[in-house]
Tab-separated table of C-alpha atoms in Angstrom:
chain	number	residue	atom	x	y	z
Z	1	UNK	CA	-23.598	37.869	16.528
Z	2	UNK	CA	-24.309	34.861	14.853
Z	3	UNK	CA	-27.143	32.575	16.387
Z	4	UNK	CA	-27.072	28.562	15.898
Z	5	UNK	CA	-30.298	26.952	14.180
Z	6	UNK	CA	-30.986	24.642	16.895
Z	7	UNK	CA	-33.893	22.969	15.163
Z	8	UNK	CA	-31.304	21.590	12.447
Z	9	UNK	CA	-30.745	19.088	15.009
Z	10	UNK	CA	-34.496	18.679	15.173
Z	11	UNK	CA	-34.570	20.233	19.092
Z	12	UNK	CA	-33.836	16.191	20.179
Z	13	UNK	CA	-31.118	14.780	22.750
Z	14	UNK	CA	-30.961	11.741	21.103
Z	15	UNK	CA	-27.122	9.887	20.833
Z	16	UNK	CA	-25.755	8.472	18.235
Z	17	UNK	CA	-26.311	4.437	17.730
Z	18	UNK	CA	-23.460	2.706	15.923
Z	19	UNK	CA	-25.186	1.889	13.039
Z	20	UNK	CA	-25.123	5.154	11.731
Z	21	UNK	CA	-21.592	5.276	10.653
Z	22	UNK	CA	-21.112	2.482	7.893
Z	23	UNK	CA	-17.925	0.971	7.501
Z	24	UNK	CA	-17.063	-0.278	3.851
Z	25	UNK	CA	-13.705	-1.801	2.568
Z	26	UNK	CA	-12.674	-2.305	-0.826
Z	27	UNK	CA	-12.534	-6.069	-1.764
Z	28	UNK	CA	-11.372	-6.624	-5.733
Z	29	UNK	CA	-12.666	-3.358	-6.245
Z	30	UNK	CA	-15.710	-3.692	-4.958
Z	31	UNK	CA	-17.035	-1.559	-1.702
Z	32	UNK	CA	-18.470	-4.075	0.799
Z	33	UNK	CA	-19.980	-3.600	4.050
Z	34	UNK	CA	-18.099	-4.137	7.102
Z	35	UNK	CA	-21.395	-5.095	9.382
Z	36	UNK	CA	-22.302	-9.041	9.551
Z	37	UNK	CA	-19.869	-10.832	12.210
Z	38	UNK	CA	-18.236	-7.368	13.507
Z	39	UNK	CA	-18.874	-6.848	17.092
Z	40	UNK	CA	-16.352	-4.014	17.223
Z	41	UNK	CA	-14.713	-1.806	14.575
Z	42	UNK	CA	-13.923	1.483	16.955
Z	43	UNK	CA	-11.996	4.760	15.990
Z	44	UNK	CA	-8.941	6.469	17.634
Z	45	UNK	CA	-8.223	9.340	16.513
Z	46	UNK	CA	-4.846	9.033	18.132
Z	47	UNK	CA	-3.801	12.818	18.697
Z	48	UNK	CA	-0.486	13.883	19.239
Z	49	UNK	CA	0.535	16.711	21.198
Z	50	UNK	CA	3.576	18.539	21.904
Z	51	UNK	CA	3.783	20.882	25.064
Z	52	UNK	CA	5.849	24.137	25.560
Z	53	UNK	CA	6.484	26.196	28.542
Z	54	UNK	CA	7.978	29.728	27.740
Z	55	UNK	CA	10.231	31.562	29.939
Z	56	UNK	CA	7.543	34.042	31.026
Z	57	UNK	CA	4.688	31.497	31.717
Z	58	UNK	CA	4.441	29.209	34.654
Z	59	UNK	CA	1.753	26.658	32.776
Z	60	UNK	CA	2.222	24.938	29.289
Z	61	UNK	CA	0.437	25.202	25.934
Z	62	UNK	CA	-0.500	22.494	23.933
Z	63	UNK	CA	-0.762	22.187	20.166
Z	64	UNK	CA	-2.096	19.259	18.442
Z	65	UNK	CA	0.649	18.166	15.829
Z	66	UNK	CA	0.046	14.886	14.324
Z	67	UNK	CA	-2.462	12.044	14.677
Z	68	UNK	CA	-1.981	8.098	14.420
Z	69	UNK	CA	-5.541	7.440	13.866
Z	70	UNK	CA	-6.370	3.438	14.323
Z	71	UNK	CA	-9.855	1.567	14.180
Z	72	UNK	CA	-9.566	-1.691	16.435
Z	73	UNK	CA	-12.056	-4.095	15.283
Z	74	UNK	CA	-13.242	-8.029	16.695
Z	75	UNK	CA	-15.105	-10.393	14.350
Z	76	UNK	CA	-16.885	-13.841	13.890
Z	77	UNK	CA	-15.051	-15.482	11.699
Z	78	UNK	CA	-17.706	-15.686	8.648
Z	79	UNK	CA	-15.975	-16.818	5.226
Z	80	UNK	CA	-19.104	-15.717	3.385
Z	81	UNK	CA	-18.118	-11.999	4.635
Z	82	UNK	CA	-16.323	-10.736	1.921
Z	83	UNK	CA	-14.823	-7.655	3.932
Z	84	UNK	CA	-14.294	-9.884	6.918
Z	85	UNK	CA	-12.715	-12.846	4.544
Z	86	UNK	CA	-9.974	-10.310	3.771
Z	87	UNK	CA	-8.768	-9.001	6.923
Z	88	UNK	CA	-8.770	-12.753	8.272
Z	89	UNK	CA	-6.716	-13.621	5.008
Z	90	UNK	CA	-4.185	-11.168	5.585
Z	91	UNK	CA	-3.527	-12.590	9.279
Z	92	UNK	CA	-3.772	-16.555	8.077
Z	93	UNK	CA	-1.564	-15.723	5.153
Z	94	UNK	CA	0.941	-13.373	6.865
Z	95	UNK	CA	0.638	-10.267	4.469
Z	96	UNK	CA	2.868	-7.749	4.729
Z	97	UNK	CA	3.365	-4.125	3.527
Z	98	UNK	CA	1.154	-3.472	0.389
Z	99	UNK	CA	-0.513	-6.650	0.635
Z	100	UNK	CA	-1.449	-5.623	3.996
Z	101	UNK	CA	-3.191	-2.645	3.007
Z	102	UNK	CA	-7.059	-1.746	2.308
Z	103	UNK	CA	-9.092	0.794	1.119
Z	104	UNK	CA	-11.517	1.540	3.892
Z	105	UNK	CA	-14.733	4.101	4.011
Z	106	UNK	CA	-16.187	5.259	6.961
Z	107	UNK	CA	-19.642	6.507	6.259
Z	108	UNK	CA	-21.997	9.256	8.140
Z	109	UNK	CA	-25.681	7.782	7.937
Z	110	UNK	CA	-26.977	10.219	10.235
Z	111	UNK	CA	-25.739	13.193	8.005
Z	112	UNK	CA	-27.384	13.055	4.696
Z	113	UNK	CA	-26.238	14.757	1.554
Z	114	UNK	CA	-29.849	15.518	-0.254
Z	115	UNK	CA	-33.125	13.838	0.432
Z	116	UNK	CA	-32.251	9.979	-0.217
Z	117	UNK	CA	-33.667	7.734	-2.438
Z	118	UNK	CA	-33.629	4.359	-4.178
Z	119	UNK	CA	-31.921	5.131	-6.692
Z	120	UNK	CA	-29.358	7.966	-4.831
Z	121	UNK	CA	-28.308	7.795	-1.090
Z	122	UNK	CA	-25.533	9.656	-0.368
Z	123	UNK	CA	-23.448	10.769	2.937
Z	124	UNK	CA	-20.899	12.828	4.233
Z	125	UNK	CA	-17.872	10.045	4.184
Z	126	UNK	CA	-14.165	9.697	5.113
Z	127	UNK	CA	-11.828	7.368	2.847
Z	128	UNK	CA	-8.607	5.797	4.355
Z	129	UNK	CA	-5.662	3.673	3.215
Z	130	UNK	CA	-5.192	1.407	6.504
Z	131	UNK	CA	-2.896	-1.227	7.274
Z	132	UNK	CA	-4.126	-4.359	9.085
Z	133	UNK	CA	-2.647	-5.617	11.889
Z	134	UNK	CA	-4.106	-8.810	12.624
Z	135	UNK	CA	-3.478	-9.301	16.308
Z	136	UNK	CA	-5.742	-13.240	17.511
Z	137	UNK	CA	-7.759	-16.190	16.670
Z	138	UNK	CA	-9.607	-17.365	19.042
Z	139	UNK	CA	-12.297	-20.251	19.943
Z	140	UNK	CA	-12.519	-22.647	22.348
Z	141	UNK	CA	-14.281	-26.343	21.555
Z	142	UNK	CA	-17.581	-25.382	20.320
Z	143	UNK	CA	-16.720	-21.974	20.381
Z	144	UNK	CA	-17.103	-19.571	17.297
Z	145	UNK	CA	-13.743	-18.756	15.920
Z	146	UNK	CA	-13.009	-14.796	16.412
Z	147	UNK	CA	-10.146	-12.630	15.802
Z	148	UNK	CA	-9.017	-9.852	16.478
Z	149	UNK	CA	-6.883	-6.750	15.283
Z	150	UNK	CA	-6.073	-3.044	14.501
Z	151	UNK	CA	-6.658	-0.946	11.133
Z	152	UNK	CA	-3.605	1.511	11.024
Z	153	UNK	CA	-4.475	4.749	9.167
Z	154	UNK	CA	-1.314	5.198	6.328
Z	155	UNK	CA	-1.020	8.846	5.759
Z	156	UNK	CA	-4.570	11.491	5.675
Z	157	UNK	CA	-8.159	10.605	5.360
Z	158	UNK	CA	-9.844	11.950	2.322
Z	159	UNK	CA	-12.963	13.727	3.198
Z	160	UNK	CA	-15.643	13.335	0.597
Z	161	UNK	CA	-19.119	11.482	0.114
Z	162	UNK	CA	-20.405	8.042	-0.362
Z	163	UNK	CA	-23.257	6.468	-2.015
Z	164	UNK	CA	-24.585	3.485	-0.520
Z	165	UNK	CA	-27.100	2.644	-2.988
Z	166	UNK	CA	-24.173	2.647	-5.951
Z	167	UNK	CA	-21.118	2.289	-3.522
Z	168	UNK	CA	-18.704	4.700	-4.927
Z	169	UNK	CA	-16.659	7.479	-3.129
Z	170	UNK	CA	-16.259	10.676	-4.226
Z	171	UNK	CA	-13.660	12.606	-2.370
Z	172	UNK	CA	-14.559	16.523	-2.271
Z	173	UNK	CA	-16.180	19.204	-0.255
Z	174	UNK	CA	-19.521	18.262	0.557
Z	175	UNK	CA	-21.826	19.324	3.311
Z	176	UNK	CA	-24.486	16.654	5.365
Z	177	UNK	CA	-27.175	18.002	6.846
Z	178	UNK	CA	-25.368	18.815	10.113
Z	179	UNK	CA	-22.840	20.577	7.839
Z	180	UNK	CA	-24.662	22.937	7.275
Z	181	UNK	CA	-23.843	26.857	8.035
Z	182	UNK	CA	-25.778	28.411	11.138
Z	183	UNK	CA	-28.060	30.802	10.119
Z	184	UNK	CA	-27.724	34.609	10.921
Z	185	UNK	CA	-30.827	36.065	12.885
């Protein structure tokens, strides 16, 4: 019977704070942080099911068969933002298809690959090809302008790591240290 290593979660019952996952998108081929002027950049999985009853059961089963993952965001508008810049660009400028698109990285602070350093810092990471869908502007009179939208996930995330202190993905198999096998006692 396999046992679970509770200390690997250091025996705490502490949550999660949002600023352990670090949201990057690729602007000119450079990663840069999604974090000034976001107040929301959320995931939805997006799960779809599809339900069968067989002739000799009276109660359904349910398999998971696709998802339609999407990452609804709100922003200041900040023009020094790079990240930020190019999601309002593709709204103001009516982008479509291709142009639409982004590279985007969601990154796992709180599960670290190694002991991180200055020179090395690297996390367990997810790499998607999204589609932005810008949905408002808004501001009042002396209001800051906001806006507003939906990151469409086009196709699989590639599961992999990410380096914040050189910000470059690496898709592969790695384990964080929450990853990590139970032990056997």
């Amino acid at each position: 019977m396999k046992k679970f290593n509770l200390q690997l979660f250091n025996g705490g019952r502490s949550a999660l704070i949002r600023n352990m996952i670090a949201d990057y998108m690729d602007v000119d081929g450079k990663f840069e942080l999604c974090g000034i002027g976001f107040t929301k950049l959320d995931e939805s999985p997006g799960a779809k099911s599809d339900s069968t009853t067989y002739i000799n059961e009276v109660t359904s089963s349910a398999d998971i068969i696709a998802y339609e993952t999407e990452f609804p965001y709100e922003f200041d508008a900040i023009p020094s933002q790079k990240a930020l810049y190019a999601l309002w660009k593709d709204g103001r400028d009516h982008h479509t298809g291709e142009d639409a698109q982004h590279t985007y990285v969601k990154v796992e602070l709180f599960n670290p690959i190694g002991m991180p350093s200055d020179t090395v810092a690297e996390y367990t990471a997810r790499q998607f090809i999204v589609s932005n869908e810008v949905s408002d502007f808004t501001g009042a009179g002396g209001e800051k302008i906001s806006a507003s939208g939906t990151l469409h996930a086009v196709g699989d995330p590639v599961f992999g790591k990410f380096d914040t202190v050189t910000k470059k993905f690496v898709a592969g198999e790695f384990k964080g240290r929450y990853d990590e096998e139970p032990q056997e006692t």
